[in-house]
Amino acid sequence: MIDFTKFTKYSRPGPRYTSYPTAPEFNTDFTFEDLKEKFKSQSDDRPLSLYIHIPFCRSACYFCGCNVIFTSKEEKKTRYIEYLKKELSILAQYLNTNRTVTQMHFGGGTPTFLDPLQLKEVLDSIKETFPNFSDDAEISCEVDPRYFNQGHMDVLKDAGCNRLSFGVQDLQEEVQKTIHRIQPYEQTEAVVNIARDAGIKSINIDLIYGLPHQTKETFAKTIRDIVKLDPDRLAVFNYAHVPWMMKTQRKFDETTFAPPSTKLEILKDSIEFFGSVGYKMVGMDHFAKPEDELFKAIDKGELHRNFQGYTTKGGADLIGIGVTSIGDGVDYYVQNFKDLPTYEETIDKGELPVFKGYKLSDDDILRQFVIMELMSNFSLDMKRVEKEFNINFAEYFDDALKALKEFVEADLVTITEDKIEVSQTGTMLIRNISMPFDAYLNNIPEDKRRFSKTI
């Protein structure tokens, strides 16, 4: 029996490492001119991954930490689509859009808050701008089951969509009322059936633990019910409580949150339950069936992590399209403006809506590799790092290895001459275990770190 109370000391502010350096390091010194230069230097042999952000939702889900615009006005949606098309036209002037696309993901907001005809208009514009999708391209869309119908499915299927991710979060009525998202099980079941009937082979369901009024018992009931839908993948996220950033989260009574030790028990119970019904933990917070490519990737050590989570499609340059979206290349990150007026104003000038970004140094690229390996595969081949980056690992990361000693003593990590290996229990604290390699985080006092807590 694991005593999780002794791990509560690790409940500290820390990144989720969807990037390194993390978003707080992005700055406005990176401009449209910098992005044009990066596009010029990119190899035509490198594939592209596209992320399209649809920011609209009809109403607020109080737990949400995404960049969202709440509206019921049709003209806002039609105007946004026109600017997406303008942005695509500008992109085509500076980027070789004939490169192979291996991945496309619609995120939000609620992408299916667009009606089917609007969604088709966006998809047609993307396919016109980027004509060369690989035969095995992953084309995915985030779906709020409350805003999804057969018309959406038909449009997505015609565009080659082969993966859908349904947001559920929790099935218990008290939790749903508190987070302002009423979504009965039957509603989710109905849309999953629409996807199955359309031949969608990869269905993901998102859940969140750590929400108000959740207990070990109530979350256990949620996951028991969810697996009846037979999803191919599950994402079980730790709720990120950042009320200084998201005003809606201030509506929560923090005394209704489970303590860190209980959250760890919920995660442990979830890992054990999903394992007992045929899923395997993939990365920090994902689970997949044995036949899923994520499952196969972790066995091969080929799992990758980006802003959309875990993926098997590594080695691609990510192109962010739409307000607030993020892109990246071998040695840079770039983010579009977060507010619609500035986004539109910049596009009207014939420029891409670059808000800020970051140029990676050699040290950044090295640390990025180390952190992403740990976050994705729970292990690190130090000899491989030494060979690829021409360093002495023990000397270069002396401080980090010293910081990992407490995790070694707690049986969360094993360090040999060649490898760093994270134990099964340690996977629940992988953010903490990765943090010693973060050169930026360790220069910020803990009480000044503006991240959600790791537990």
XYZ file of N, CA, C and O in Angstrom, residues 15-23 26 46-51 102-106 138 140 142 163 233 237 283-286 294 302-320 326-329 332-333 368 371-373 375-376:
252
model
N 5.146 23.287 -14.782
C 4.615 23.186 -16.151
C 4.117 21.783 -16.476
O 4.520 20.796 -15.862
N 3.263 21.716 -17.504
C 2.839 20.430 -18.065
C 3.780 20.002 -19.193
O 3.658 18.904 -19.723
N 4.686 20.880 -19.588
C 5.697 20.609 -20.612
C 5.100 20.130 -21.934
O 5.503 19.115 -22.493
N 4.106 20.890 -22.431
C 3.700 20.717 -23.820
C 4.713 21.411 -24.728
O 4.669 21.244 -25.951
N 5.594 22.196 -24.134
C 6.726 22.785 -24.857
C 7.863 22.978 -23.870
O 7.668 22.969 -22.658
N 9.063 23.144 -24.414
C 10.206 23.633 -23.647
C 11.083 24.446 -24.581
O 11.459 23.957 -25.650
N 11.408 25.696 -24.195
C 10.933 26.420 -23.028
C 9.407 26.576 -23.040
O 8.783 26.516 -24.102
N 8.832 26.792 -21.863
C 7.387 26.867 -21.732
C 6.875 28.244 -22.126
O 7.635 29.210 -22.255
N 5.565 28.335 -22.300
C 4.935 29.548 -22.835
C 5.294 30.842 -22.098
O 5.404 31.892 -22.739
N 7.933 32.819 -23.836
C 7.700 33.444 -25.140
C 7.696 34.960 -24.954
O 7.225 35.469 -23.933
N 10.706 18.252 -44.532
C 10.024 18.080 -43.253
C 8.516 18.227 -43.450
O 8.047 19.176 -44.080
N 7.740 17.289 -42.909
C 6.286 17.382 -43.060
C 5.707 18.503 -42.190
O 6.400 19.086 -41.349
N 4.438 18.763 -42.389
C 3.723 19.787 -41.629
C 2.644 19.152 -40.765
O 2.024 18.146 -41.126
N 2.421 19.766 -39.598
C 1.292 19.449 -38.739
C 0.497 20.743 -38.584
O 1.074 21.801 -38.310
N -0.811 20.691 -38.788
C -1.637 21.886 -38.748
C -2.510 21.887 -37.502
O -3.107 20.860 -37.143
N -2.563 23.040 -36.842
C -3.504 23.209 -35.736
C -4.398 24.401 -36.057
O -3.904 25.500 -36.323
N 1.047 15.665 -42.344
C 0.863 14.359 -41.696
C -0.134 14.409 -40.540
O -0.535 13.363 -40.034
N -0.529 15.612 -40.144
C -1.438 15.727 -38.996
C -2.204 17.038 -39.101
O -1.643 18.079 -39.461
N -3.506 17.000 -38.790
C -4.300 18.222 -38.692
C -5.258 18.071 -37.520
O -5.920 17.037 -37.374
N -5.312 19.104 -36.693
C -6.126 19.026 -35.487
C -6.942 20.303 -35.326
O -6.408 21.413 -35.411
N -8.244 20.149 -35.112
C -9.123 21.271 -34.791
C -9.307 21.331 -33.284
O -9.738 20.362 -32.662
N -3.129 11.913 -39.758
C -4.085 11.910 -38.651
C -4.859 13.221 -38.714
O -4.287 14.305 -38.593
N -7.942 15.110 -36.899
C -8.708 14.963 -35.665
C -9.436 16.251 -35.302
O -9.090 17.342 -35.770
N -11.601 18.127 -31.818
C -12.168 18.119 -30.477
C -13.671 18.355 -30.584
O -14.116 19.217 -31.345
N -10.097 10.651 -36.416
C -9.984 10.621 -34.957
C -10.823 11.732 -34.352
O -10.763 12.881 -34.800
N -8.914 5.526 -26.836
C -7.983 6.264 -25.982
C -8.759 7.006 -24.921
O -9.925 7.352 -25.092
N -6.922 14.102 -17.252
C -6.119 15.271 -16.907
C -6.296 15.666 -15.443
O -7.398 15.568 -14.886
N 2.419 7.958 -21.628
C 2.806 9.288 -21.207
C 2.219 9.629 -19.841
O 1.921 8.758 -19.032
N 2.023 10.932 -19.613
C 1.642 11.404 -18.280
C 0.168 11.161 -17.948
O -0.173 10.868 -16.807
N -0.730 11.294 -18.911
C -2.149 11.319 -18.579
C -3.031 10.655 -19.626
O -4.233 10.886 -19.661
N -2.455 9.847 -20.512
C -3.217 9.183 -21.559
C -3.218 7.671 -21.359
O -2.285 7.104 -20.778
N -0.642 4.772 -30.311
C 0.029 5.365 -29.155
C 0.655 4.277 -28.288
O 1.761 4.420 -27.776
N 8.929 5.769 -29.213
C 8.754 6.753 -30.277
C 7.603 7.718 -30.001
O 7.093 8.368 -30.908
N 7.195 7.819 -28.771
C 6.104 8.722 -28.431
C 6.629 10.158 -28.380
O 7.727 10.414 -27.902
N 5.824 11.103 -28.878
C 6.203 12.513 -28.880
C 5.144 13.322 -28.141
O 4.012 12.884 -27.970
N 5.543 14.523 -27.729
C 4.632 15.399 -27.014
C 4.645 16.773 -27.666
O 5.705 17.306 -27.996
N 3.433 17.338 -27.869
C 3.340 18.700 -28.387
C 2.150 19.391 -27.732
O 1.613 18.902 -26.740
N 1.732 20.505 -28.307
C 0.677 21.304 -27.676
C -0.677 20.598 -27.675
O -1.570 20.994 -26.935
N -0.843 19.579 -28.496
C -2.092 18.825 -28.499
C -2.022 17.585 -27.597
O -2.963 16.818 -27.529
N -0.902 17.387 -26.920
C -0.745 16.218 -26.062
C 0.261 15.247 -26.652
O 1.284 15.656 -27.200
N -0.048 13.945 -26.570
C 0.869 12.922 -27.069
C 0.512 12.515 -28.493
O -0.656 12.465 -28.870
N 1.528 12.243 -29.284
C 1.321 11.909 -30.681
C 2.427 10.978 -31.160
O 3.510 10.922 -30.571
N 2.153 10.268 -32.228
C 3.172 9.442 -32.882
C 3.774 10.185 -34.067
O 4.700 9.682 -34.700
N 3.245 11.362 -34.376
C 3.675 12.108 -35.570
C 4.766 13.113 -35.201
O 4.528 14.319 -35.128
N 5.951 12.619 -34.958
C 7.065 13.507 -34.647
C 7.745 14.007 -35.913
O 7.412 13.602 -37.033
N 8.698 14.929 -35.739
C 9.491 15.391 -36.857
C 8.768 16.274 -37.836
O 9.166 16.392 -39.000
N 7.646 16.900 -37.410
C 6.892 17.799 -38.286
C 6.948 19.217 -37.731
O 7.053 19.428 -36.523
N 6.875 20.199 -38.634
C 6.766 21.589 -38.223
C 5.287 21.910 -38.005
O 4.455 21.676 -38.900
N 4.968 22.418 -36.833
C 3.587 22.717 -36.474
C 3.221 24.137 -36.912
O 3.917 25.100 -36.571
N 2.135 24.255 -37.662
C 1.644 25.545 -38.129
C 0.342 25.853 -37.399
O -0.656 25.144 -37.563
N 0.354 26.893 -36.572
C -0.832 27.308 -35.844
C -1.636 28.303 -36.663
O -1.096 29.287 -37.164
N -0.718 28.226 -31.497
C 0.738 28.140 -31.345
C 1.315 27.215 -32.414
O 0.747 26.166 -32.725
N 2.437 27.636 -32.985
C 3.170 26.807 -33.925
C 4.602 26.620 -33.444
O 5.058 27.316 -32.536
N 5.306 25.670 -34.060
C 6.714 25.504 -33.705
C 7.477 24.858 -34.849
O 6.897 24.262 -35.757
N 8.792 25.043 -34.800
C 9.705 24.404 -35.734
C 10.862 23.818 -34.965
O 10.806 23.696 -33.726
N 12.198 27.091 -32.872
C 11.403 28.275 -32.517
C 9.989 27.872 -32.098
O 9.502 26.786 -32.415
N 9.330 28.780 -31.371
C 7.899 28.729 -31.103
C 7.306 30.060 -31.529
O 7.984 31.092 -31.477
N 15.118 20.478 -24.096
C 13.833 20.095 -24.674
C 13.814 18.594 -24.942
O 12.841 17.900 -24.608
N 13.673 16.627 -21.501
C 12.384 16.735 -20.820
C 11.293 15.992 -21.576
O 10.477 15.267 -20.979
N 11.259 16.123 -22.897
C 10.219 15.455 -23.673
C 10.388 13.934 -23.667
O 9.399 13.190 -23.701
N 11.622 13.453 -23.613
C 11.838 12.013 -23.491
C 11.270 11.494 -22.167
O 10.596 10.466 -22.127
N 8.944 12.961 -20.272
C 7.496 13.142 -20.254
C 6.782 12.116 -21.138
O 5.659 11.717 -20.844
N 7.431 11.693 -22.215
C 6.783 10.785 -23.159
C 7.009 9.317 -22.832
O 6.078 8.513 -22.880
